Short mmCIF file of C-alpha atoms in Angstrom, two decimals:
data_model
loop_
_atom_site.label_atom_id
_atom_site.label_comp_id
_atom_site.label_asym_id
_atom_site.label_seq_id
_atom_site.Cartn_x
_atom_site.Cartn_y
_atom_site.Cartn_z
CA ALA A 1 13.40 -1.61 -27.74
CA GLN A 2 10.52 0.51 -26.58
CA SER A 3 9.77 1.67 -23.04
CA VAL A 4 7.22 3.78 -21.21
CA THR A 5 7.68 5.85 -18.07
CA GLN A 6 4.72 7.19 -16.18
CA LEU A 7 6.17 9.95 -14.07
CA ASP A 8 3.63 9.90 -11.24
CA SER A 9 2.60 6.70 -9.48
CA GLN A 10 -0.22 8.42 -7.59
CA VAL A 11 -2.16 11.60 -8.30
CA PRO A 12 -4.69 12.81 -5.73
CA VAL A 13 -7.00 15.59 -6.86
CA PHE A 14 -10.23 17.21 -5.71
CA GLU A 15 -13.44 16.81 -7.67
CA GLU A 16 -13.90 19.37 -10.49
CA ALA A 17 -10.19 20.22 -10.51
CA PRO A 18 -8.06 19.75 -13.65
CA VAL A 19 -5.63 16.87 -13.85
CA GLU A 20 -2.62 15.88 -15.93
CA LEU A 21 -1.11 12.38 -15.95
CA ARG A 22 2.37 12.35 -17.46
CA CYS A 23 3.82 9.77 -19.82
CA ASN A 24 7.19 9.65 -21.57
CA TYR A 25 8.20 6.97 -24.03
CA SER A 26 11.24 5.82 -25.92
CA SER A 27 11.38 3.96 -29.21
CA SER A 28 13.71 3.68 -32.14
CA VAL A 29 10.91 3.77 -34.71
CA SER A 30 7.60 5.50 -35.27
CA VAL A 31 5.09 4.54 -32.65
CA TYR A 32 1.44 4.46 -31.85
CA LEU A 33 0.38 5.72 -28.43
CA PHE A 34 -2.52 4.77 -26.21
CA TRP A 35 -4.04 5.53 -22.83
CA TYR A 36 -6.05 2.82 -21.09
CA VAL A 37 -8.07 2.95 -17.85
CA GLN A 38 -8.48 0.08 -15.42
CA TYR A 39 -11.25 0.06 -12.82
CA PRO A 40 -10.93 -2.29 -9.82
CA ASN A 41 -11.12 -5.98 -10.71
CA GLN A 42 -11.58 -5.24 -14.40
CA GLY A 43 -9.53 -5.38 -17.55
CA LEU A 44 -8.19 -2.32 -19.30
CA GLN A 45 -10.40 -0.11 -21.48
CA LEU A 46 -9.19 2.19 -24.22
CA LEU A 47 -9.43 5.91 -23.39
CA LEU A 48 -7.80 7.33 -26.50
CA LYS A 49 -5.15 6.68 -29.14
CA TYR A 50 -2.68 8.54 -31.31
CA LEU A 51 -1.91 6.92 -34.64
CA SER A 52 -0.96 9.89 -36.84
CA GLY A 53 -2.12 13.37 -37.81
CA SER A 54 -3.29 15.93 -35.28
CA THR A 55 -1.18 15.81 -32.13
CA LEU A 56 -4.15 16.59 -29.88
CA VAL A 57 -6.44 13.60 -29.55
CA LYS A 58 -9.74 13.41 -27.73
CA GLY A 59 -11.06 10.33 -26.02
CA ILE A 60 -13.96 9.13 -23.96
CA ASN A 61 -15.17 10.67 -20.70
CA GLY A 62 -13.76 14.12 -21.54
CA PHE A 63 -10.10 13.06 -21.58
CA GLU A 64 -7.59 14.32 -24.13
CA ALA A 65 -3.88 13.85 -24.74
CA GLU A 66 -1.18 15.64 -26.67
CA PHE A 67 1.56 13.88 -28.60
CA ASN A 68 4.87 15.73 -28.41
CA LYS A 69 7.43 14.07 -30.65
CA SER A 70 10.37 16.27 -29.65
CA GLN A 71 9.83 15.59 -25.97
CA THR A 72 8.68 12.00 -26.56
CA SER A 73 5.69 12.60 -24.34
CA PHE A 74 1.99 11.78 -24.43
CA HIS A 75 0.42 13.44 -21.38
CA LEU A 76 -3.23 12.83 -20.51
CA ARG A 77 -5.43 15.71 -19.36
CA LYS A 78 -8.95 16.39 -18.18
CA PRO A 79 -10.18 19.91 -17.35
CA SER A 80 -12.58 18.84 -14.59
CA VAL A 81 -12.54 15.41 -12.93
CA HIS A 82 -15.36 13.48 -11.30
CA ILE A 83 -15.37 10.96 -8.48
CA SER A 84 -16.06 8.29 -11.10
CA ASP A 85 -12.68 9.00 -12.74
CA THR A 86 -10.93 7.34 -9.80
CA ALA A 87 -9.03 4.44 -11.40
CA GLU A 88 -5.63 3.24 -12.60
CA TYR A 89 -4.43 4.79 -15.85
CA PHE A 90 -1.89 3.17 -18.16
CA CYS A 91 0.07 4.69 -21.00
CA ALA A 92 1.14 2.27 -23.75
CA VAL A 93 3.28 2.38 -26.88
CA SER A 94 3.25 -0.03 -29.78
CA GLU A 95 5.11 -0.45 -33.05
CA ASP A 96 4.02 -1.88 -36.38
CA ALA A 97 4.84 -5.42 -35.25
CA GLY A 98 1.98 -5.26 -32.80
CA LYS A 99 3.51 -5.73 -29.36
CA SER A 100 2.37 -3.12 -26.83
CA THR A 101 4.56 -1.93 -23.95
CA PHE A 102 2.84 -0.48 -20.90
CA GLY A 103 3.94 1.87 -18.16
CA ASP A 104 3.50 0.92 -14.52
CA GLY A 105 0.37 3.00 -14.19
CA THR A 106 -0.82 6.11 -12.35
CA THR A 107 -3.45 5.82 -9.66
CA LEU A 108 -5.83 8.75 -9.95
CA THR A 109 -7.82 9.38 -6.77
CA VAL A 110 -10.54 11.99 -6.97
CA LYS A 111 -11.60 13.32 -3.58
CA PRO A 112 -14.89 15.09 -2.83
CA ASP B 1 -21.74 -8.07 -29.07
CA ALA B 2 -19.67 -10.10 -26.64
CA GLY B 3 -16.35 -8.65 -25.65
CA VAL B 4 -13.29 -10.61 -24.61
CA THR B 5 -14.15 -13.36 -22.15
CA GLN B 6 -11.69 -15.19 -19.93
CA SER B 7 -12.03 -18.23 -17.72
CA PRO B 8 -11.70 -18.97 -14.95
CA THR B 9 -11.86 -15.68 -13.07
CA HIS B 10 -9.84 -16.95 -10.11
CA LEU B 11 -7.52 -19.89 -9.66
CA ILE B 12 -5.41 -21.19 -6.79
CA LYS B 13 -2.59 -23.62 -7.57
CA THR B 14 0.31 -25.15 -5.72
CA ARG B 15 3.93 -24.57 -6.65
CA GLY B 16 5.05 -27.06 -9.32
CA GLN B 17 1.60 -27.61 -10.77
CA GLN B 18 0.43 -26.72 -14.26
CA VAL B 19 -2.39 -24.34 -15.21
CA THR B 20 -4.41 -23.56 -18.35
CA LEU B 21 -6.20 -20.26 -18.84
CA ARG B 22 -8.73 -19.66 -21.61
CA CYS B 23 -9.77 -16.69 -23.70
CA SER B 24 -12.41 -15.96 -26.32
CA PRO B 25 -11.70 -12.85 -28.38
CA LYS B 26 -14.13 -10.09 -29.22
CA SER B 27 -16.33 -10.95 -32.19
CA GLY B 28 -14.54 -10.09 -35.43
CA HIS B 29 -11.05 -10.13 -33.91
CA ASP B 30 -8.44 -12.61 -35.10
CA THR B 31 -5.40 -11.71 -32.99
CA VAL B 32 -4.97 -12.62 -29.32
CA SER B 33 -2.26 -11.37 -26.96
CA TRP B 34 -1.57 -12.45 -23.39
CA TYR B 35 -0.23 -10.20 -20.65
CA GLN B 36 0.87 -10.77 -17.06
CA GLN B 37 0.07 -8.00 -14.59
CA ALA B 38 1.76 -8.26 -11.21
CA LEU B 39 0.44 -6.23 -8.31
CA GLY B 40 1.28 -2.55 -8.69
CA GLN B 41 2.74 -2.95 -12.17
CA GLY B 42 1.65 -2.52 -15.74
CA PRO B 43 0.82 -5.45 -18.00
CA GLN B 44 3.87 -7.33 -19.32
CA PHE B 45 3.62 -8.85 -22.80
CA ILE B 46 3.85 -12.65 -22.85
CA PHE B 47 3.05 -13.52 -26.49
CA GLN B 48 0.73 -12.87 -29.42
CA TYR B 49 -1.13 -15.36 -31.61
CA TYR B 50 -2.38 -14.85 -35.14
CA GLU B 51 -3.59 -17.52 -37.57
CA GLU B 52 -2.88 -20.17 -34.93
CA GLU B 53 0.81 -19.27 -34.79
CA GLU B 54 2.84 -17.52 -32.11
CA ARG B 55 3.91 -14.37 -33.86
CA GLN B 56 5.74 -12.46 -31.13
CA ARG B 57 7.03 -13.35 -27.69
CA GLY B 58 8.10 -11.31 -24.69
CA ASN B 59 10.76 -12.13 -22.10
CA PHE B 60 9.04 -15.10 -20.52
CA PRO B 61 10.53 -18.58 -20.05
CA ASP B 62 9.47 -21.63 -22.04
CA ARG B 63 7.26 -22.68 -19.12
CA PHE B 64 4.78 -20.26 -20.64
CA SER B 65 3.20 -21.62 -23.79
CA GLY B 66 0.03 -21.01 -25.71
CA HIS B 67 -2.25 -22.08 -28.45
CA GLN B 68 -4.79 -20.49 -30.75
CA PHE B 69 -7.68 -22.47 -32.20
CA PRO B 70 -9.35 -22.10 -35.62
CA ASN B 71 -12.18 -20.09 -34.02
CA TYR B 72 -9.50 -17.62 -32.76
CA SER B 73 -9.93 -18.54 -29.10
CA SER B 74 -6.72 -19.09 -27.18
CA GLU B 75 -5.17 -20.84 -24.22
CA LEU B 76 -2.25 -19.91 -22.02
CA ASN B 77 -0.44 -22.77 -20.31
CA VAL B 78 2.05 -22.37 -17.50
CA ASN B 79 4.08 -25.38 -16.33
CA ALA B 80 6.04 -25.90 -13.13
CA LEU B 81 4.38 -22.97 -11.38
CA LEU B 82 6.49 -20.71 -9.19
CA LEU B 83 5.32 -18.40 -6.43
CA GLY B 84 6.33 -15.50 -8.66
CA ASP B 85 3.79 -16.53 -11.27
CA SER B 86 1.04 -15.22 -9.02
CA ALA B 87 -0.53 -12.37 -10.99
CA LEU B 88 -3.51 -11.20 -13.00
CA TYR B 89 -3.35 -12.70 -16.49
CA LEU B 90 -4.99 -10.59 -19.13
CA CYS B 91 -6.07 -11.64 -22.58
CA ALA B 92 -6.45 -8.96 -25.24
CA SER B 93 -7.78 -9.23 -28.76
CA SER B 94 -7.43 -6.91 -31.72
CA GLY B 95 -8.68 -6.71 -35.26
CA SER B 96 -5.25 -7.05 -36.73
CA GLY B 97 -1.83 -7.89 -35.48
CA THR B 98 -0.43 -4.45 -36.14
CA GLY B 99 0.32 -1.90 -33.49
CA ARG B 100 -2.30 0.47 -34.90
CA SER B 101 -5.15 -1.61 -33.53
CA PRO B 102 -6.09 -0.88 -29.93
CA LEU B 103 -6.33 -3.83 -27.61
CA HIS B 104 -9.63 -5.03 -26.16
CA PHE B 105 -9.06 -6.67 -22.80
CA GLY B 106 -10.92 -9.29 -20.82
CA ASN B 107 -11.36 -8.94 -17.07
CA GLY B 108 -8.47 -11.30 -16.45
CA THR B 109 -7.77 -14.46 -14.50
CA ARG B 110 -6.34 -13.98 -11.01
CA LEU B 111 -3.81 -16.78 -10.43
CA THR B 112 -2.52 -17.40 -6.93
CA VAL B 113 0.34 -19.87 -6.47
CA THR B 114 0.87 -21.16 -2.92
#
């Protein structure tokens, strides 16, 4: 069985500051890893994905994440956040069979 | 290029009733998955449809059932509604049923059971 733990339920940060949203996962097989963002009253949108290869992956809106197999982590980072980055962020893991398992989300609040 | 569309956007039902939610996948996608998102939680996998068959199922009771049509659109049916079924129901489509394909989500249907 696979599971995802997002270590911070809420992350407040000031505009233009760096941010890291932490995600740990567990799985008995090789996995694919994703970060999605959810704006109020909307569905989830893909930010970035790790399928294989380079452990540092870049996504949309200046976000990046690093896959660390030994620590089973996939933390999301952005060097300088904007007010518009305020949203709910979800880490997800999937296996070859296709089912995706999501964490409970991290609310990122960017303050002016 | 239309993305994933879901209908209705909001729904209010009474405990014990039945409900049907609908989803049209993104153009070119043949796999549809349904998720339940309770307030303050991440999406929970209900089931996945591919080639009109339920291919995988999460830990949801038989009151939750679905269907996929030849045009890849899908329905989620919930019978004997409970108060705990109140949630945002998300439909997601993908280009293949494997875990490598990212999910494309609709905006969801907000179901309230009173």
